[in-house]
Amino acid sequence: MIKVSILYPSKPGSRFDVAYYVGVHMPMAVRLLGAALKDVSVEIGIGSAVPGEPAPFAAIAGFTCESVEAFTGAFTPVAGQLQGDIPNYTDIAPVIQISELKEI
Amino acid sequence: MIKVSILYPSKPGSRFDVAYYVGVHMPMAVRLLGAALKDVSVEIGIGSAVPGEPAPFAAIAGFTCESVEAFTGAFTPVAGQLQGDIPNYTDIAPVIQISELKEI
């Protein structure tokens, strides 16, 4: 299984609308990616290793799929719709990570 | 639920021993954190948004707990043992993210 993570690095002065992201954008992503999506996670940053310091990332979304090809096949047709929605909740340019999931 | 993510940013020339990390370090972390750990995930970076470019992170570990206090209570007594093991698999200084998990 692979996981595509979309990480939004915290930046001073940037905006991130958690309510819109959790309530509108991510449900839209789940709906549009459909059956290719085996699991989804949404993390909203609340802290770092140092108490009182901001979280390194405002948010991290995780999309788990069988393979990179399964993700790409589902994502490519809806990429414009999903990426076009980003300005509705943030001005942060996300970092994209593709990982292999390992069992422990 | 909260998730503590340990992210290892990819750096040119750095080393990351995936076999040790997946086979030794993470099982040790799971054993030491014990019942406070509700879920664990290990992601090994394989790519980014641009084909052929390296993954932004060599690895990302995720520890899910009921609360920050539950994680801290389990982690603090074993922090020395876990952090002391880091040089055995990498010379990358990890980034620590504490997040609130949201249901979609």
PDB file of N, CA and C in Angstrom, chain A residues 59-100:
ATOM      1  N   ALA A  59      -1.505  21.547   8.519  1.00  0.00           N
ATOM      2  CA  ALA A  59      -2.323  20.349   8.322  1.00  0.00           C
ATOM      3  C   ALA A  59      -1.566  19.342   7.471  1.00  0.00           C
ATOM      4  N   ILE A  60      -1.932  18.081   7.644  1.00  0.00           N
ATOM      5  CA  ILE A  60      -1.389  16.995   6.812  1.00  0.00           C
ATOM      6  C   ILE A  60      -2.560  16.084   6.443  1.00  0.00           C
ATOM      7  N   ALA A  61      -2.776  15.896   5.145  1.00  0.00           N
ATOM      8  CA  ALA A  61      -3.779  14.933   4.685  1.00  0.00           C
ATOM      9  C   ALA A  61      -3.071  13.697   4.176  1.00  0.00           C
ATOM     10  N   GLY A  62      -3.659  12.527   4.406  1.00  0.00           N
ATOM     11  CA  GLY A  62      -3.082  11.276   3.928  1.00  0.00           C
ATOM     12  C   GLY A  62      -4.092  10.472   3.131  1.00  0.00           C
ATOM     13  N   PHE A  63      -3.703  10.096   1.925  1.00  0.00           N
ATOM     14  CA  PHE A  63      -4.561   9.277   1.066  1.00  0.00           C
ATOM     15  C   PHE A  63      -3.875   7.932   0.836  1.00  0.00           C
ATOM     16  N   THR A  64      -4.482   6.852   1.313  1.00  0.00           N
ATOM     17  CA  THR A  64      -3.906   5.518   1.160  1.00  0.00           C
ATOM     18  C   THR A  64      -4.554   4.806  -0.023  1.00  0.00           C
ATOM     19  N   CYS A  65      -3.717   4.275  -0.909  1.00  0.00           N
ATOM     20  CA  CYS A  65      -4.204   3.548  -2.093  1.00  0.00           C
ATOM     21  C   CYS A  65      -3.373   2.276  -2.271  1.00  0.00           C
ATOM     22  N   GLU A  66      -3.862   1.385  -3.133  1.00  0.00           N
ATOM     23  CA  GLU A  66      -3.157   0.123  -3.388  1.00  0.00           C
ATOM     24  C   GLU A  66      -1.789   0.365  -4.023  1.00  0.00           C
ATOM     25  N   SER A  67      -1.699   1.368  -4.881  1.00  0.00           N
ATOM     26  CA  SER A  67      -0.471   1.620  -5.641  1.00  0.00           C
ATOM     27  C   SER A  67      -0.445   3.068  -6.095  1.00  0.00           C
ATOM     28  N   VAL A  68       0.735   3.519  -6.510  1.00  0.00           N
ATOM     29  CA  VAL A  68       0.856   4.874  -7.057  1.00  0.00           C
ATOM     30  C   VAL A  68      -0.047   5.001  -8.284  1.00  0.00           C
ATOM     31  N   GLU A  69      -0.103   3.950  -9.102  1.00  0.00           N
ATOM     32  CA  GLU A  69      -0.911   3.981 -10.309  1.00  0.00           C
ATOM     33  C   GLU A  69      -2.398   4.125  -9.964  1.00  0.00           C
ATOM     34  N   ALA A  70      -2.839   3.451  -8.906  1.00  0.00           N
ATOM     35  CA  ALA A  70      -4.244   3.549  -8.492  1.00  0.00           C
ATOM     36  C   ALA A  70      -4.566   4.985  -8.058  1.00  0.00           C
ATOM     37  N   PHE A  71      -3.622   5.605  -7.331  1.00  0.00           N
ATOM     38  CA  PHE A  71      -3.847   6.999  -6.916  1.00  0.00           C
ATOM     39  C   PHE A  71      -3.873   7.914  -8.131  1.00  0.00           C
ATOM     40  N   THR A  72      -2.871   7.778  -8.987  1.00  0.00           N
ATOM     41  CA  THR A  72      -2.761   8.669 -10.147  1.00  0.00           C
ATOM     42  C   THR A  72      -3.980   8.537 -11.054  1.00  0.00           C
ATOM     43  N   GLY A  73      -4.425   7.292 -11.239  1.00  0.00           N
ATOM     44  CA  GLY A  73      -5.584   7.054 -12.092  1.00  0.00           C
ATOM     45  C   GLY A  73      -6.839   7.730 -11.580  1.00  0.00           C
ATOM     46  N   ALA A  74      -6.971   7.784 -10.248  1.00  0.00           N
ATOM     47  CA  ALA A  74      -8.149   8.420  -9.656  1.00  0.00           C
ATOM     48  C   ALA A  74      -7.976   9.929  -9.554  1.00  0.00           C
ATOM     49  N   PHE A  75      -6.737  10.369  -9.308  1.00  0.00           N
ATOM     50  CA  PHE A  75      -6.494  11.788  -9.035  1.00  0.00           C
ATOM     51  C   PHE A  75      -6.464  12.640 -10.306  1.00  0.00           C
ATOM     52  N   THR A  76      -5.822  12.115 -11.350  1.00  0.00           N
ATOM     53  CA  THR A  76      -5.595  12.932 -12.557  1.00  0.00           C
ATOM     54  C   THR A  76      -6.895  13.549 -13.115  1.00  0.00           C
ATOM     55  N   PRO A  77      -7.981  12.773 -13.227  1.00  0.00           N
ATOM     56  CA  PRO A  77      -9.189  13.367 -13.816  1.00  0.00           C
ATOM     57  C   PRO A  77      -9.827  14.459 -12.945  1.00  0.00           C
ATOM     58  N   VAL A  78      -9.509  14.468 -11.637  1.00  0.00           N
ATOM     59  CA  VAL A  78     -10.164  15.429 -10.731  1.00  0.00           C
ATOM     60  C   VAL A  78      -9.162  16.427 -10.159  1.00  0.00           C
ATOM     61  N   ALA A  79      -7.919  16.384 -10.653  1.00  0.00           N
ATOM     62  CA  ALA A  79      -6.856  17.244 -10.106  1.00  0.00           C
ATOM     63  C   ALA A  79      -7.230  18.724 -10.194  1.00  0.00           C
ATOM     64  N   GLY A  80      -7.785  19.126 -11.324  1.00  0.00           N
ATOM     65  CA  GLY A  80      -8.122  20.542 -11.504  1.00  0.00           C
ATOM     66  C   GLY A  80      -9.146  21.001 -10.494  1.00  0.00           C
ATOM     67  N   GLN A  81     -10.145  20.153 -10.260  1.00  0.00           N
ATOM     68  CA  GLN A  81     -11.202  20.508  -9.300  1.00  0.00           C
ATOM     69  C   GLN A  81     -10.655  20.601  -7.873  1.00  0.00           C
ATOM     70  N   LEU A  82      -9.809  19.637  -7.505  1.00  0.00           N
ATOM     71  CA  LEU A  82      -9.271  19.628  -6.137  1.00  0.00           C
ATOM     72  C   LEU A  82      -8.262  20.760  -5.936  1.00  0.00           C
ATOM     73  N   GLN A  83      -7.351  20.915  -6.878  1.00  0.00           N
ATOM     74  CA  GLN A  83      -6.334  21.959  -6.724  1.00  0.00           C
ATOM     75  C   GLN A  83      -6.958  23.348  -6.842  1.00  0.00           C
ATOM     76  N   GLY A  84      -8.014  23.459  -7.647  1.00  0.00           N
ATOM     77  CA  GLY A  84      -8.694  24.745  -7.785  1.00  0.00           C
ATOM     78  C   GLY A  84      -9.405  25.173  -6.516  1.00  0.00           C
ATOM     79  N   ASP A  85      -9.654  24.208  -5.618  1.00  0.00           N
ATOM     80  CA  ASP A  85     -10.342  24.523  -4.353  1.00  0.00           C
ATOM     81  C   ASP A  85      -9.379  25.008  -3.278  1.00  0.00           C
ATOM     82  N   ILE A  86      -8.069  24.805  -3.480  1.00  0.00           N
ATOM     83  CA  ILE A  86      -7.082  25.146  -2.443  1.00  0.00           C
ATOM     84  C   ILE A  86      -7.171  26.613  -1.991  1.00  0.00           C
ATOM     85  N   PRO A  87      -7.282  27.583  -2.922  1.00  0.00           N
ATOM     86  CA  PRO A  87      -7.344  28.990  -2.468  1.00  0.00           C
ATOM     87  C   PRO A  87      -8.545  29.284  -1.566  1.00  0.00           C
ATOM     88  N   ASN A  88      -9.550  28.394  -1.582  1.00  0.00           N
ATOM     89  CA  ASN A  88     -10.704  28.611  -0.706  1.00  0.00           C
ATOM     90  C   ASN A  88     -10.382  28.372   0.768  1.00  0.00           C
ATOM     91  N   TYR A  89      -9.250  27.707   1.068  1.00  0.00           N
ATOM     92  CA  TYR A  89      -8.934  27.480   2.492  1.00  0.00           C
ATOM     93  C   TYR A  89      -7.517  27.857   2.883  1.00  0.00           C
ATOM     94  N   THR A  90      -6.618  28.036   1.911  1.00  0.00           N
ATOM     95  CA  THR A  90      -5.253  28.402   2.326  1.00  0.00           C
ATOM     96  C   THR A  90      -4.482  29.097   1.210  1.00  0.00           C
ATOM     97  N   ASP A  91      -3.456  29.829   1.613  1.00  0.00           N
ATOM     98  CA  ASP A  91      -2.508  30.406   0.648  1.00  0.00           C
ATOM     99  C   ASP A  91      -1.145  29.717   0.773  1.00  0.00           C
ATOM    100  N   ILE A  92      -1.113  28.577   1.478  1.00  0.00           N
ATOM    101  CA  ILE A  92       0.126  27.814   1.638  1.00  0.00           C
ATOM    102  C   ILE A  92       0.270  26.835   0.466  1.00  0.00           C
ATOM    103  N   ALA A  93       1.433  26.811  -0.151  1.00  0.00           N
ATOM    104  CA  ALA A  93       1.695  25.829  -1.210  1.00  0.00           C
ATOM    105  C   ALA A  93       2.025  24.497  -0.550  1.00  0.00           C
ATOM    106  N   PRO A  94       1.238  23.444  -0.813  1.00  0.00           N
ATOM    107  CA  PRO A  94       1.485  22.176  -0.129  1.00  0.00           C
ATOM    108  C   PRO A  94       2.727  21.441  -0.645  1.00  0.00           C
ATOM    109  N   VAL A  95       3.288  20.628   0.242  1.00  0.00           N
ATOM    110  CA  VAL A  95       4.382  19.710  -0.093  1.00  0.00           C
ATOM    111  C   VAL A  95       3.756  18.331  -0.304  1.00  0.00           C
ATOM    112  N   ILE A  96       4.148  17.666  -1.391  1.00  0.00           N
ATOM    113  CA  ILE A  96       3.567  16.352  -1.706  1.00  0.00           C
ATOM    114  C   ILE A  96       4.595  15.261  -1.443  1.00  0.00           C
ATOM    115  N   GLN A  97       4.194  14.271  -0.649  1.00  0.00           N
ATOM    116  CA  GLN A  97       5.059  13.136  -0.326  1.00  0.00           C
ATOM    117  C   GLN A  97       4.380  11.847  -0.760  1.00  0.00           C
ATOM    118  N   ILE A  98       5.093  11.006  -1.484  1.00  0.00           N
ATOM    119  CA  ILE A  98       4.568   9.663  -1.807  1.00  0.00           C
ATOM    120  C   ILE A  98       5.405   8.657  -1.028  1.00  0.00           C
ATOM    121  N   SER A  99       4.734   7.813  -0.263  1.00  0.00           N
ATOM    122  CA  SER A  99       5.421   6.864   0.612  1.00  0.00           C
ATOM    123  C   SER A  99       4.908   5.458   0.412  1.00  0.00           C
ATOM    124  N   GLU A 100       5.756   4.514   0.742  1.00  0.00           N
ATOM    125  CA  GLU A 100       5.330   3.121   0.872  1.00  0.00           C
ATOM    126  C   GLU A 100       4.989   2.892   2.336  1.00  0.00           C
TER     127      GLU A 100
END
